[in-house]
Amino acid sequence: MRRGLPALAVAAVVVLTANSAARAQAAGNGDKLNVVASFSILRDWVAIVGGDRVAVSALVGPSADAHVYAPTPRDAKIVGAARLIVVNGLGFEGWMDRLVQASATRAPVIVASAGVVPLPPPYPPPQAGEGKSQYPPPLAGEGRVGGRFGNAAAGIDPHAWQSVRNAEIYVSNIRDGLMRADPQGRETYEANAAAYVQELGRLDADIRRAVATIPPARRKVITTHDAFGYFAADYGIEFVAVQGVSTETEASARDIARIIRAIREQNIPALFFENAVDPRLVRRIAAETGARIGGTLFSDALTAPPGPAATYVDMMRHNIGKIVDALK
Ligand SMILES: [Zn+2]
């Protein structure tokens, strides 16, 4: 019993320290509404709509992968100190529920995608009993395919922000959440959101004009991760995802053969990589097929400034610019 006491005391000190750290962080933001977003794109939107009234951080920062994120005790403190939590939903942040529980927060959680029409994942979910041998999924014509991420198992593609029209829905949900959490800021949030929705309207129109410059038969590209289903549905670019080629796993001879076969069979003019992939592999595929290397598209994370995708609008303009350059 007596031997247990010092351990308890230490635990109490740790808890106190954690609480005061969280309070200090909240206090450091002055009078601002302390908001935490699950990943960088939502952080961008909260900052734009919230303006000066809001201090917002992202749990999964620039260039990081929210699909496979492992929250830390520090994240629980950040969530615990937040007065509003903004998540994507649609199964994107499989780790978020436990984090919210662990933080013991009572702050409201805004599901920013609420109201979008969800699309099924580009690949159907794996059936029970299907093992890793199903991954990566074969391309069209090769039979049953399996999903790679937990979100695919939910039967919903979580990347709804890749449609600019959906982005408008996200922004109105964020605006409404901010107004509920901070009613005094209502006019600010409404004005900021309205101005930004105008900007999104211009972005959407610009993407449509850009796609119109690509001959219809050439509107297809290879990507390495199936993040562009909503973009494809809105803008009529076909994305042929070749999963298994990522920074996580080295591309096998079979992966490379599959990419080359897809490019040839489907006359795909260009290939893109979302992450850094062995440049020798990319050059080899390009040399064997004559397909153009389009560069890097950004889907699930912004880049840190001054990167090419430091905001959502910059990300979308970068992506359509690269696609047009490669396909025209
Ligand atoms: Zn993704």
mmCIF file of N, CA, C and O in Angstrom, residues 166-235:
data_model
loop_
_atom_site.group_PDB
_atom_site.id
_atom_site.type_symbol
_atom_site.label_atom_id
_atom_site.label_comp_id
_atom_site.label_asym_id
_atom_site.label_seq_id
_atom_site.Cartn_x
_atom_site.Cartn_y
_atom_site.Cartn_z
ATOM 1 N N ASN A 166 -18.645 20.403 -53.058
ATOM 2 C CA ASN A 166 -18.693 19.877 -51.688
ATOM 3 C C ASN A 166 -17.963 20.806 -50.722
ATOM 4 O O ASN A 166 -18.380 20.956 -49.573
ATOM 5 N N ALA A 167 -16.901 21.421 -51.182
ATOM 6 C CA ALA A 167 -16.156 22.331 -50.308
ATOM 7 C C ALA A 167 -17.080 23.437 -49.791
ATOM 8 O O ALA A 167 -16.967 23.871 -48.641
ATOM 9 N N GLU A 168 -18.017 23.881 -50.640
ATOM 10 C CA GLU A 168 -18.964 24.906 -50.183
ATOM 11 C C GLU A 168 -19.811 24.378 -49.024
ATOM 12 O O GLU A 168 -20.133 25.118 -48.086
ATOM 13 N N ILE A 169 -20.185 23.093 -49.093
ATOM 14 C CA ILE A 169 -20.960 22.492 -47.996
ATOM 15 C C ILE A 169 -20.108 22.422 -46.727
ATOM 16 O O ILE A 169 -20.562 22.779 -45.636
ATOM 17 N N TYR A 170 -18.874 21.997 -46.880
ATOM 18 C CA TYR A 170 -17.955 21.963 -45.733
ATOM 19 C C TYR A 170 -17.882 23.350 -45.081
ATOM 20 O O TYR A 170 -17.935 23.489 -43.866
ATOM 21 N N VAL A 171 -17.713 24.355 -45.904
ATOM 22 C CA VAL A 171 -17.516 25.707 -45.370
ATOM 23 C C VAL A 171 -18.772 26.185 -44.652
ATOM 24 O O VAL A 171 -18.687 26.823 -43.599
ATOM 25 N N SER A 172 -19.955 25.844 -45.184
ATOM 26 C CA SER A 172 -21.157 26.298 -44.453
ATOM 27 C C SER A 172 -21.311 25.546 -43.141
ATOM 28 O O SER A 172 -21.769 26.126 -42.153
ATOM 29 N N ASN A 173 -20.927 24.273 -43.100
ATOM 30 C CA ASN A 173 -20.976 23.553 -41.820
ATOM 31 C C ASN A 173 -20.006 24.160 -40.809
ATOM 32 O O ASN A 173 -20.323 24.274 -39.618
ATOM 33 N N ILE A 174 -18.827 24.515 -41.283
ATOM 34 C CA ILE A 174 -17.842 25.129 -40.383
ATOM 35 C C ILE A 174 -18.357 26.480 -39.887
ATOM 36 O O ILE A 174 -18.272 26.802 -38.701
ATOM 37 N N ARG A 175 -18.907 27.278 -40.803
ATOM 38 C CA ARG A 175 -19.504 28.569 -40.418
ATOM 39 C C ARG A 175 -20.569 28.366 -39.334
ATOM 40 O O ARG A 175 -20.556 29.048 -38.297
ATOM 41 N N ASP A 176 -21.470 27.408 -39.544
ATOM 42 C CA ASP A 176 -22.555 27.185 -38.577
ATOM 43 C C ASP A 176 -21.999 26.723 -37.225
ATOM 44 O O ASP A 176 -22.486 27.144 -36.175
ATOM 45 N N GLY A 177 -20.977 25.860 -37.272
ATOM 46 C CA GLY A 177 -20.373 25.394 -36.021
ATOM 47 C C GLY A 177 -19.712 26.528 -35.255
ATOM 48 O O GLY A 177 -19.832 26.622 -34.032
ATOM 49 N N LEU A 178 -19.037 27.410 -35.981
ATOM 50 C CA LEU A 178 -18.396 28.558 -35.329
ATOM 51 C C LEU A 178 -19.444 29.497 -34.735
ATOM 52 O O LEU A 178 -19.266 30.018 -33.633
ATOM 53 N N MET A 179 -20.534 29.682 -35.466
ATOM 54 C CA MET A 179 -21.582 30.600 -34.959
ATOM 55 C C MET A 179 -22.223 30.052 -33.692
ATOM 56 O O MET A 179 -22.549 30.807 -32.779
ATOM 57 N N ARG A 180 -22.380 28.710 -33.643
ATOM 58 C CA ARG A 180 -22.958 28.121 -32.428
ATOM 59 C C ARG A 180 -21.977 28.234 -31.259
ATOM 60 O O ARG A 180 -22.377 28.499 -30.122
ATOM 61 N N ALA A 181 -20.696 28.017 -31.540
ATOM 62 C CA ALA A 181 -19.703 28.043 -30.458
ATOM 63 C C ALA A 181 -19.409 29.473 -30.005
ATOM 64 O O ALA A 181 -19.001 29.696 -28.863
ATOM 65 N N ASP A 182 -19.605 30.438 -30.884
ATOM 66 C CA ASP A 182 -19.247 31.832 -30.601
ATOM 67 C C ASP A 182 -20.278 32.743 -31.264
ATOM 68 O O ASP A 182 -20.019 33.375 -32.283
ATOM 69 N N PRO A 183 -21.480 32.812 -30.688
ATOM 70 C CA PRO A 183 -22.573 33.554 -31.332
ATOM 71 C C PRO A 183 -22.231 35.027 -31.589
ATOM 72 O O PRO A 183 -22.729 35.621 -32.535
ATOM 73 N N GLN A 184 -21.355 35.593 -30.764
ATOM 74 C CA GLN A 184 -21.010 37.008 -30.969
ATOM 75 C C GLN A 184 -20.260 37.241 -32.282
ATOM 76 O O GLN A 184 -20.210 38.370 -32.771
ATOM 77 N N GLY A 185 -19.661 36.168 -32.802
ATOM 78 C CA GLY A 185 -18.903 36.318 -34.045
ATOM 79 C C GLY A 185 -19.731 36.092 -35.293
ATOM 80 O O GLY A 185 -19.189 36.068 -36.403
ATOM 81 N N ARG A 186 -21.022 35.986 -35.118
ATOM 82 C CA ARG A 186 -21.898 35.595 -36.219
ATOM 83 C C ARG A 186 -21.642 36.377 -37.514
ATOM 84 O O ARG A 186 -21.464 35.800 -38.580
ATOM 85 N N GLU A 187 -21.609 37.698 -37.396
ATOM 86 C CA GLU A 187 -21.457 38.508 -38.619
ATOM 87 C C GLU A 187 -20.123 38.247 -39.297
ATOM 88 O O GLU A 187 -20.043 38.165 -40.525
ATOM 89 N N THR A 188 -19.081 38.130 -38.489
ATOM 90 C CA THR A 188 -17.751 37.847 -39.053
ATOM 91 C C THR A 188 -17.764 36.528 -39.810
ATOM 92 O O THR A 188 -17.278 36.438 -40.948
ATOM 93 N N TYR A 189 -18.307 35.505 -39.158
ATOM 94 C CA TYR A 189 -18.281 34.171 -39.780
ATOM 95 C C TYR A 189 -19.129 34.160 -41.059
ATOM 96 O O TYR A 189 -18.738 33.567 -42.063
ATOM 97 N N GLU A 190 -20.256 34.816 -41.013
ATOM 98 C CA GLU A 190 -21.110 34.843 -42.214
ATOM 99 C C GLU A 190 -20.412 35.576 -43.361
ATOM 100 O O GLU A 190 -20.416 35.116 -44.501
ATOM 101 N N ALA A 191 -19.811 36.704 -43.035
ATOM 102 C CA ALA A 191 -19.153 37.492 -44.086
ATOM 103 C C ALA A 191 -17.942 36.742 -44.659
ATOM 104 O O ALA A 191 -17.753 36.687 -45.885
ATOM 105 N N ASN A 192 -17.127 36.164 -43.772
ATOM 106 C CA ASN A 192 -15.944 35.440 -44.248
ATOM 107 C C ASN A 192 -16.343 34.239 -45.109
ATOM 108 O O ASN A 192 -15.729 33.974 -46.152
ATOM 109 N N ALA A 193 -17.356 33.506 -44.660
ATOM 110 C CA ALA A 193 -17.785 32.329 -45.412
ATOM 111 C C ALA A 193 -18.352 32.747 -46.766
ATOM 112 O O ALA A 193 -18.070 32.123 -47.794
ATOM 113 N N ALA A 194 -19.143 33.812 -46.783
ATOM 114 C CA ALA A 194 -19.758 34.254 -48.046
ATOM 115 C C ALA A 194 -18.678 34.670 -49.048
ATOM 116 O O ALA A 194 -18.747 34.318 -50.235
ATOM 117 N N ALA A 195 -17.673 35.401 -48.563
ATOM 118 C CA ALA A 195 -16.598 35.821 -49.475
ATOM 119 C C ALA A 195 -15.842 34.611 -50.014
ATOM 120 O O ALA A 195 -15.486 34.545 -51.195
ATOM 121 N N TYR A 196 -15.621 33.643 -49.141
ATOM 122 C CA TYR A 196 -14.854 32.466 -49.568
ATOM 123 C C TYR A 196 -15.661 31.600 -50.542
ATOM 124 O O TYR A 196 -15.094 31.039 -51.488
ATOM 125 N N VAL A 197 -16.964 31.507 -50.317
ATOM 126 C CA VAL A 197 -17.795 30.728 -51.250
ATOM 127 C C VAL A 197 -17.756 31.358 -52.643
ATOM 128 O O VAL A 197 -17.756 30.648 -53.652
ATOM 129 N N GLN A 198 -17.671 32.686 -52.694
ATOM 130 C CA GLN A 198 -17.475 33.344 -54.006
ATOM 131 C C GLN A 198 -16.174 32.871 -54.645
ATOM 132 O O GLN A 198 -16.122 32.576 -55.840
ATOM 133 N N GLU A 199 -15.125 32.795 -53.840
ATOM 134 C CA GLU A 199 -13.831 32.351 -54.361
ATOM 135 C C GLU A 199 -13.917 30.903 -54.840
ATOM 136 O O GLU A 199 -13.351 30.544 -55.881
ATOM 137 N N LEU A 200 -14.642 30.070 -54.090
ATOM 138 C CA LEU A 200 -14.807 28.670 -54.506
ATOM 139 C C LEU A 200 -15.574 28.590 -55.821
ATOM 140 O O LEU A 200 -15.294 27.732 -56.659
ATOM 141 N N GLY A 201 -16.538 29.473 -55.999
ATOM 142 C CA GLY A 201 -17.289 29.492 -57.256
ATOM 143 C C GLY A 201 -16.378 29.796 -58.444
ATOM 144 O O GLY A 201 -16.476 29.166 -59.507
ATOM 145 N N ARG A 202 -15.466 30.755 -58.238
ATOM 146 C CA ARG A 202 -14.504 31.070 -59.309
ATOM 147 C C ARG A 202 -13.577 29.880 -59.558
ATOM 148 O O ARG A 202 -13.252 29.546 -60.703
ATOM 149 N N LEU A 203 -13.163 29.231 -58.482
ATOM 150 C CA LEU A 203 -12.283 28.061 -58.614
ATOM 151 C C LEU A 203 -12.973 26.955 -59.404
ATOM 152 O O LEU A 203 -12.391 26.370 -60.325
ATOM 153 N N ASP A 204 -14.215 26.673 -59.055
ATOM 154 C CA ASP A 204 -14.971 25.624 -59.744
ATOM 155 C C ASP A 204 -15.090 25.942 -61.233
ATOM 156 O O ASP A 204 -14.860 25.076 -62.087
ATOM 157 N N ALA A 205 -15.424 27.177 -61.540
ATOM 158 C CA ALA A 205 -15.569 27.577 -62.951
ATOM 159 C C ALA A 205 -14.235 27.459 -63.683
ATOM 160 O O ALA A 205 -14.180 27.004 -64.840
ATOM 161 N N ASP A 206 -13.149 27.843 -63.024
ATOM 162 C CA ASP A 206 -11.830 27.762 -63.654
ATOM 163 C C ASP A 206 -11.430 26.311 -63.936
ATOM 164 O O ASP A 206 -10.836 26.006 -64.970
ATOM 165 N N ILE A 207 -11.750 25.416 -62.994
ATOM 166 C CA ILE A 207 -11.419 23.997 -63.217
ATOM 167 C C ILE A 207 -12.209 23.478 -64.420
ATOM 168 O O ILE A 207 -11.671 22.785 -65.286
ATOM 169 N N ARG A 208 -13.497 23.836 -64.493
ATOM 170 C CA ARG A 208 -14.320 23.359 -65.624
ATOM 171 C C ARG A 208 -13.778 23.895 -66.952
ATOM 172 O O ARG A 208 -13.710 23.173 -67.944
ATOM 173 N N ARG A 209 -13.397 25.162 -66.964
ATOM 174 C CA ARG A 209 -12.824 25.728 -68.194
ATOM 175 C C ARG A 209 -11.532 25.012 -68.569
ATOM 176 O O ARG A 209 -11.265 24.746 -69.741
ATOM 177 N N ALA A 210 -10.733 24.690 -67.572
ATOM 178 C CA ALA A 210 -9.452 24.019 -67.842
ATOM 179 C C ALA A 210 -9.676 22.616 -68.404
ATOM 180 O O ALA A 210 -9.025 22.213 -69.372
ATOM 181 N N VAL A 211 -10.630 21.885 -67.814
ATOM 182 C CA VAL A 211 -10.905 20.528 -68.304
ATOM 183 C C VAL A 211 -11.392 20.579 -69.744
ATOM 184 O O VAL A 211 -11.053 19.720 -70.563
ATOM 185 N N ALA A 212 -12.170 21.621 -70.064
ATOM 186 C CA ALA A 212 -12.716 21.736 -71.424
ATOM 187 C C ALA A 212 -11.623 21.882 -72.479
ATOM 188 O O ALA A 212 -11.860 21.609 -73.660
ATOM 189 N N THR A 213 -10.423 22.280 -72.067
ATOM 190 C CA THR A 213 -9.331 22.420 -73.041
ATOM 191 C C THR A 213 -8.651 21.079 -73.346
ATOM 192 O O THR A 213 -7.797 21.012 -74.224
ATOM 193 N N ILE A 214 -9.003 20.028 -72.588
ATOM 194 C CA ILE A 214 -8.388 18.704 -72.800
ATOM 195 C C ILE A 214 -9.286 17.903 -73.740
ATOM 196 O O ILE A 214 -10.489 17.793 -73.490
ATOM 197 N N PRO A 215 -8.743 17.332 -74.814
ATOM 198 C CA PRO A 215 -9.582 16.483 -75.674
ATOM 199 C C PRO A 215 -10.226 15.370 -74.843
ATOM 200 O O PRO A 215 -9.536 14.749 -74.027
ATOM 201 N N PRO A 216 -11.534 15.119 -75.017
ATOM 202 C CA PRO A 216 -12.234 14.153 -74.157
ATOM 203 C C PRO A 216 -11.552 12.787 -74.063
ATOM 204 O O PRO A 216 -11.465 12.208 -72.976
ATOM 205 N N ALA A 217 -11.005 12.297 -75.167
ATOM 206 C CA ALA A 217 -10.396 10.959 -75.140
ATOM 207 C C ALA A 217 -9.130 10.925 -74.292
ATOM 208 O O ALA A 217 -8.650 9.853 -73.929
ATOM 209 N N ARG A 218 -8.585 12.090 -73.991
ATOM 210 C CA ARG A 218 -7.333 12.134 -73.213
ATOM 211 C C ARG A 218 -7.560 12.454 -71.740
ATOM 212 O O ARG A 218 -6.608 12.661 -70.992
ATOM 213 N N ARG A 219 -8.812 12.456 -71.301
ATOM 214 C CA ARG A 219 -9.080 12.864 -69.913
ATOM 215 C C ARG A 219 -8.918 11.703 -68.937
ATOM 216 O O ARG A 219 -9.827 11.360 -68.189
ATOM 217 N N LYS A 220 -7.765 11.039 -68.956
ATOM 218 C CA LYS A 220 -7.513 9.993 -67.967
ATOM 219 C C LYS A 220 -6.060 10.006 -67.541
ATOM 220 O O LYS A 220 -5.155 10.248 -68.352
ATOM 221 N N VAL A 221 -5.889 9.738 -66.268
ATOM 222 C CA VAL A 221 -4.541 9.705 -65.691
ATOM 223 C C VAL A 221 -4.438 8.537 -64.722
ATOM 224 O O VAL A 221 -5.436 8.036 -64.202
ATOM 225 N N ILE A 222 -3.210 8.124 -64.478
ATOM 226 C CA ILE A 222 -2.905 7.115 -63.452
ATOM 227 C C ILE A 222 -2.530 7.853 -62.167
ATOM 228 O O ILE A 222 -1.768 8.819 -62.205
ATOM 229 N N THR A 223 -3.079 7.416 -61.054
ATOM 230 C CA THR A 223 -2.607 7.924 -59.761
ATOM 231 C C THR A 223 -2.299 6.750 -58.854
ATOM 232 O O THR A 223 -2.674 5.620 -59.143
ATOM 233 N N THR A 224 -1.663 7.054 -57.739
ATOM 234 C CA THR A 224 -1.218 5.971 -56.870
ATOM 235 C C THR A 224 -2.138 5.747 -55.682
ATOM 236 O O THR A 224 -1.888 4.872 -54.874
ATOM 237 N N HIS A 225 -3.181 6.519 -55.556
ATOM 238 C CA HIS A 225 -4.043 6.376 -54.367
ATOM 239 C C HIS A 225 -5.402 6.915 -54.794
ATOM 240 O O HIS A 225 -5.488 7.876 -55.513
ATOM 241 N N ASP A 226 -6.446 6.210 -54.374
ATOM 242 C CA ASP A 226 -7.765 6.470 -54.950
ATOM 243 C C ASP A 226 -8.478 7.642 -54.277
ATOM 244 O O ASP A 226 -9.534 7.488 -53.701
ATOM 245 N N ALA A 227 -7.892 8.816 -54.361
ATOM 246 C CA ALA A 227 -8.401 9.975 -53.619
ATOM 247 C C ALA A 227 -9.230 10.915 -54.485
ATOM 248 O O ALA A 227 -9.739 11.910 -53.983
ATOM 249 N N PHE A 228 -9.383 10.622 -55.766
ATOM 250 C CA PHE A 228 -9.938 11.625 -56.675
ATOM 251 C C PHE A 228 -11.314 11.255 -57.227
ATOM 252 O O PHE A 228 -11.712 11.754 -58.273
ATOM 253 N N GLY A 229 -12.035 10.407 -56.527
ATOM 254 C CA GLY A 229 -13.357 9.990 -56.998
ATOM 255 C C GLY A 229 -14.334 11.153 -57.138
ATOM 256 O O GLY A 229 -15.084 11.236 -58.109
ATOM 257 N N TYR A 230 -14.324 12.070 -56.187
ATOM 258 C CA TYR A 230 -15.256 13.206 -56.239
ATOM 259 C C TYR A 230 -14.823 14.203 -57.315
ATOM 260 O O TYR A 230 -15.664 14.795 -57.987
ATOM 261 N N PHE A 231 -13.533 14.381 -57.452
ATOM 262 C CA PHE A 231 -13.014 15.244 -58.520
ATOM 263 C C PHE A 231 -13.418 14.651 -59.876
ATOM 264 O O PHE A 231 -13.911 15.362 -60.763
ATOM 265 N N ALA A 232 -13.233 13.344 -60.018
ATOM 266 C CA ALA A 232 -13.582 12.668 -61.275
ATOM 267 C C ALA A 232 -15.066 12.835 -61.583
ATOM 268 O O ALA A 232 -15.451 13.134 -62.721
ATOM 269 N N ALA A 233 -15.903 12.655 -60.561
ATOM 270 C CA ALA A 233 -17.350 12.740 -60.776
ATOM 271 C C ALA A 233 -17.768 14.153 -61.176
ATOM 272 O O ALA A 233 -18.638 14.341 -62.025
ATOM 273 N N ASP A 234 -17.142 15.153 -60.598
ATOM 274 C CA ASP A 234 -17.528 16.540 -60.886
ATOM 275 C C ASP A 234 -16.961 17.038 -62.210
ATOM 276 O O ASP A 234 -17.605 17.820 -62.910
ATOM 277 N N TYR A 235 -15.743 16.622 -62.531
ATOM 278 C CA TYR A 235 -15.043 17.289 -63.626
ATOM 279 C C TYR A 235 -14.751 16.400 -64.820
ATOM 280 O O TYR A 235 -14.197 16.862 -65.820
#
